[in-house]
mmCIF file of C-alpha atoms and ligand atoms in Angstrom:
data_model
loop_
_atom_site.group_PDB
_atom_site.id
_atom_site.type_symbol
_atom_site.label_atom_id
_atom_site.label_comp_id
_atom_site.label_asym_id
_atom_site.label_seq_id
_atom_site.Cartn_x
_atom_site.Cartn_y
_atom_site.Cartn_z
ATOM 1 C CA UNK A 149 -89.294 98.138 140.626
ATOM 2 C CA UNK A 150 -88.588 94.697 142.012
ATOM 3 C CA UNK A 151 -84.988 93.714 142.658
ATOM 4 C CA UNK A 152 -84.266 89.987 142.591
ATOM 5 C CA UNK A 153 -81.028 88.158 143.183
ATOM 6 C CA UNK A 154 -80.149 85.714 140.414
ATOM 7 C CA UNK A 155 -80.091 82.947 143.054
ATOM 8 C CA UNK A 156 -83.679 83.701 144.094
ATOM 9 C CA UNK A 157 -84.776 83.882 140.467
ATOM 10 C CA UNK A 158 -83.257 80.443 139.874
ATOM 11 C CA UNK A 159 -84.918 79.008 142.994
ATOM 12 C CA UNK A 160 -88.335 80.240 141.835
ATOM 13 C CA UNK A 161 -87.935 78.826 138.325
ATOM 14 C CA UNK A 162 -86.716 75.532 139.775
ATOM 15 C CA UNK A 163 -89.676 75.354 142.163
ATOM 16 C CA UNK A 164 -92.114 76.104 139.320
ATOM 17 C CA UNK A 165 -90.568 73.390 137.157
ATOM 18 C CA UNK A 166 -90.597 70.815 139.961
ATOM 19 C CA UNK A 167 -94.307 71.495 140.563
ATOM 20 C CA UNK A 168 -95.165 71.013 136.901
ATOM 21 C CA UNK A 169 -97.751 70.032 135.583
ATOM 22 C CA UNK A 170 -99.421 71.705 138.566
ATOM 23 C CA UNK A 171 -99.091 75.326 139.508
ATOM 24 C CA UNK A 172 -96.418 76.031 142.107
ATOM 25 C CA UNK A 173 -96.428 78.833 144.677
ATOM 26 C CA UNK A 174 -94.232 80.519 147.233
ATOM 27 C CA UNK A 175 -93.568 83.589 149.339
ATOM 28 C CA UNK A 176 -90.863 86.209 148.835
ATOM 29 C CA UNK A 177 -89.513 88.373 151.609
ATOM 30 C CA UNK A 178 -86.929 91.040 152.216
ATOM 31 C CA UNK A 179 -85.938 94.066 154.273
ATOM 32 C CA UNK A 180 -88.346 96.355 152.386
ATOM 33 C CA UNK A 181 -90.867 96.344 149.527
ATOM 34 C CA UNK A 182 -89.216 95.649 146.183
ATOM 35 C CA UNK A 183 -86.052 94.134 147.665
ATOM 36 C CA UNK A 184 -86.156 90.349 147.910
ATOM 37 C CA UNK A 185 -83.680 88.469 150.094
ATOM 38 C CA UNK A 186 -85.485 85.176 150.700
ATOM 39 C CA UNK A 187 -87.718 82.778 148.798
ATOM 40 C CA UNK A 188 -89.909 80.252 150.598
ATOM 41 C CA UNK A 189 -91.244 77.569 148.259
ATOM 42 C CA UNK A 190 -94.683 76.356 149.324
ATOM 43 C CA UNK A 191 -96.944 73.443 148.654
ATOM 44 C CA UNK A 192 -99.912 74.014 146.354
ATOM 45 C CA UNK A 193 -102.767 72.477 148.335
ATOM 46 C CA UNK A 194 -105.019 72.628 145.260
ATOM 47 C CA UNK A 195 -102.652 70.295 143.388
ATOM 48 C CA UNK A 196 -104.117 71.862 140.256
ATOM 49 C CA UNK A 197 -102.806 73.030 136.902
ATOM 50 C CA UNK A 198 -105.144 76.058 136.923
ATOM 51 C CA UNK A 199 -105.075 77.304 140.509
ATOM 52 C CA UNK A 200 -103.080 77.371 143.718
ATOM 53 C CA UNK A 201 -103.849 77.557 147.399
ATOM 54 C CA UNK A 202 -101.233 78.042 150.095
ATOM 55 C CA UNK A 203 -101.362 75.912 153.226
ATOM 56 C CA UNK A 204 -102.330 78.302 156.067
ATOM 57 C CA UNK A 205 -100.216 76.306 158.561
ATOM 58 C CA UNK A 206 -97.172 76.475 156.306
ATOM 59 C CA UNK A 207 -97.847 80.193 155.876
ATOM 60 C CA UNK A 208 -97.898 80.730 159.653
ATOM 61 C CA UNK A 209 -94.568 78.980 160.109
ATOM 62 C CA UNK A 210 -93.065 81.165 157.371
ATOM 63 C CA UNK A 211 -94.441 84.337 158.965
ATOM 64 C CA UNK A 212 -92.786 83.230 162.205
ATOM 65 C CA UNK A 213 -89.442 82.887 160.400
ATOM 66 C CA UNK A 214 -89.918 86.335 158.861
ATOM 67 C CA UNK A 215 -90.397 87.864 162.315
ATOM 68 C CA UNK A 216 -87.265 86.126 163.566
ATOM 69 C CA UNK A 217 -85.234 87.357 160.577
ATOM 70 C CA UNK A 218 -86.849 90.824 160.831
ATOM 71 C CA UNK A 219 -87.891 90.803 157.207
ATOM 72 C CA UNK A 220 -91.345 91.190 155.672
ATOM 73 C CA UNK A 221 -93.341 89.415 153.021
ATOM 74 C CA UNK A 222 -92.986 91.503 149.872
ATOM 75 C CA UNK A 223 -93.930 89.074 147.146
ATOM 76 C CA UNK A 224 -96.291 86.231 146.326
ATOM 77 C CA UNK A 225 -95.141 83.923 143.596
ATOM 78 C CA UNK A 226 -96.951 81.342 141.510
ATOM 79 C CA UNK A 227 -96.658 79.658 138.166
ATOM 80 C CA UNK A 228 -98.955 79.356 135.201
ATOM 81 C CA UNK A 229 -98.298 76.110 133.405
ATOM 82 C CA UNK A 230 -100.082 76.832 130.122
ATOM 83 C CA UNK A 231 -101.231 80.458 130.121
ATOM 84 C CA UNK A 232 -99.286 83.696 129.928
ATOM 85 C CA UNK A 233 -97.561 85.323 132.912
ATOM 86 C CA UNK A 234 -100.495 87.596 133.703
ATOM 87 C CA UNK A 235 -102.897 87.489 136.687
ATOM 88 C CA UNK A 236 -106.072 85.507 136.054
ATOM 89 C CA UNK A 237 -109.435 86.899 137.158
ATOM 90 C CA UNK A 238 -109.188 84.721 140.248
ATOM 91 C CA UNK A 239 -105.630 85.931 140.944
ATOM 92 C CA UNK A 240 -106.886 89.520 140.810
ATOM 93 C CA UNK A 241 -109.898 88.803 142.992
ATOM 94 C CA UNK A 242 -107.737 87.126 145.621
ATOM 95 C CA UNK A 243 -104.981 89.759 145.691
ATOM 96 C CA UNK A 244 -105.421 91.160 149.182
ATOM 97 C CA UNK A 245 -102.062 92.886 149.653
ATOM 98 C CA UNK A 246 -101.730 96.187 147.731
ATOM 99 C CA UNK A 247 -98.045 96.659 148.714
ATOM 100 C CA UNK A 248 -96.909 93.180 147.792
ATOM 101 C CA UNK A 249 -95.562 92.192 144.370
ATOM 102 C CA UNK A 250 -97.403 89.407 142.589
ATOM 103 C CA UNK A 251 -94.921 87.412 140.553
ATOM 104 C CA UNK A 252 -96.067 84.989 137.906
ATOM 105 C CA UNK A 253 -93.869 82.737 135.841
ATOM 106 C CA UNK A 254 -95.299 81.172 132.724
ATOM 107 C CA UNK A 255 -94.058 77.730 131.767
ATOM 108 C CA UNK A 256 -96.063 77.604 128.557
ATOM 109 C CA UNK A 257 -92.640 77.334 126.913
ATOM 110 C CA UNK A 258 -90.755 75.284 129.498
ATOM 111 C CA UNK A 259 -87.425 75.972 127.838
ATOM 112 C CA UNK A 260 -88.018 79.689 128.245
ATOM 113 C CA UNK A 261 -89.809 80.463 131.515
ATOM 114 C CA UNK A 262 -91.227 83.979 131.436
ATOM 115 C CA UNK A 263 -91.382 85.876 134.738
ATOM 116 C CA UNK A 264 -93.392 89.057 135.260
ATOM 117 C CA UNK A 265 -94.340 91.034 138.347
ATOM 118 C CA UNK A 266 -97.446 93.057 139.158
ATOM 119 C CA UNK A 267 -98.972 95.244 141.819
ATOM 120 C CA UNK A 268 -102.676 94.638 142.240
ATOM 121 C CA UNK A 269 -104.815 97.208 144.025
ATOM 122 C CA UNK A 270 -108.627 97.442 143.963
ATOM 123 C CA UNK A 271 -108.626 94.887 141.149
ATOM 124 C CA UNK A 272 -106.365 97.115 139.031
ATOM 125 C CA UNK A 273 -103.275 95.369 137.676
ATOM 126 C CA UNK A 274 -100.051 97.308 137.098
ATOM 127 C CA UNK A 275 -96.909 95.626 135.848
ATOM 128 C CA UNK A 276 -93.633 96.510 137.522
ATOM 129 C CA UNK A 277 -90.128 96.181 136.195
ATOM 130 C CA UNK A 278 -87.987 93.298 137.456
ATOM 131 C CA UNK A 279 -84.266 93.827 137.869
ATOM 132 C CA UNK A 280 -82.164 90.710 138.325
ATOM 133 C CA UNK A 281 -79.060 91.644 140.274
HETATM 134 ZN ZN1 ZN B 1504 -102.614 82.529 138.463
#
C-alpha cells in the first residue's frame, strides 16, 4: 500500500495539470517504501505528450537533498494526458526500480484526474492500493 498525504496528492495533480498538454513527471520520497513525505516536481526534458524523460542533473540535485533529509526515493510519478493511468510498454521497459512505486495520473478527463500506483518488477505490473491520509 502507498500512503499519500492529501497535500502531496494535490501537488502532483497540480504539477500534472501545469505540464499539460505534455506529460509531467516527478520524484516522491519518504522515510520508507510506501510512505511519502516529499514530492519533487521535475521538468520533462522530452516536452512530449506521449513520453517523459527526467533531467539527470536535476535528478542528482534531488538525490543530494534526499541524503541531507535522510529520506529515500520511493516513488516515480508521471502523467498520461490522453491515455488511462496504466504503465505503457515503454514505462514498463524503463522501470528499473523494483521497490519503488510507479504512480501515473491520467488527465484524459481533466476535471477528474485519475491516480493509480504500480510496482513493476521483471516487466510484471502489479497495482497497489493508494491511501490518501
Ligand atoms: Zn507513461
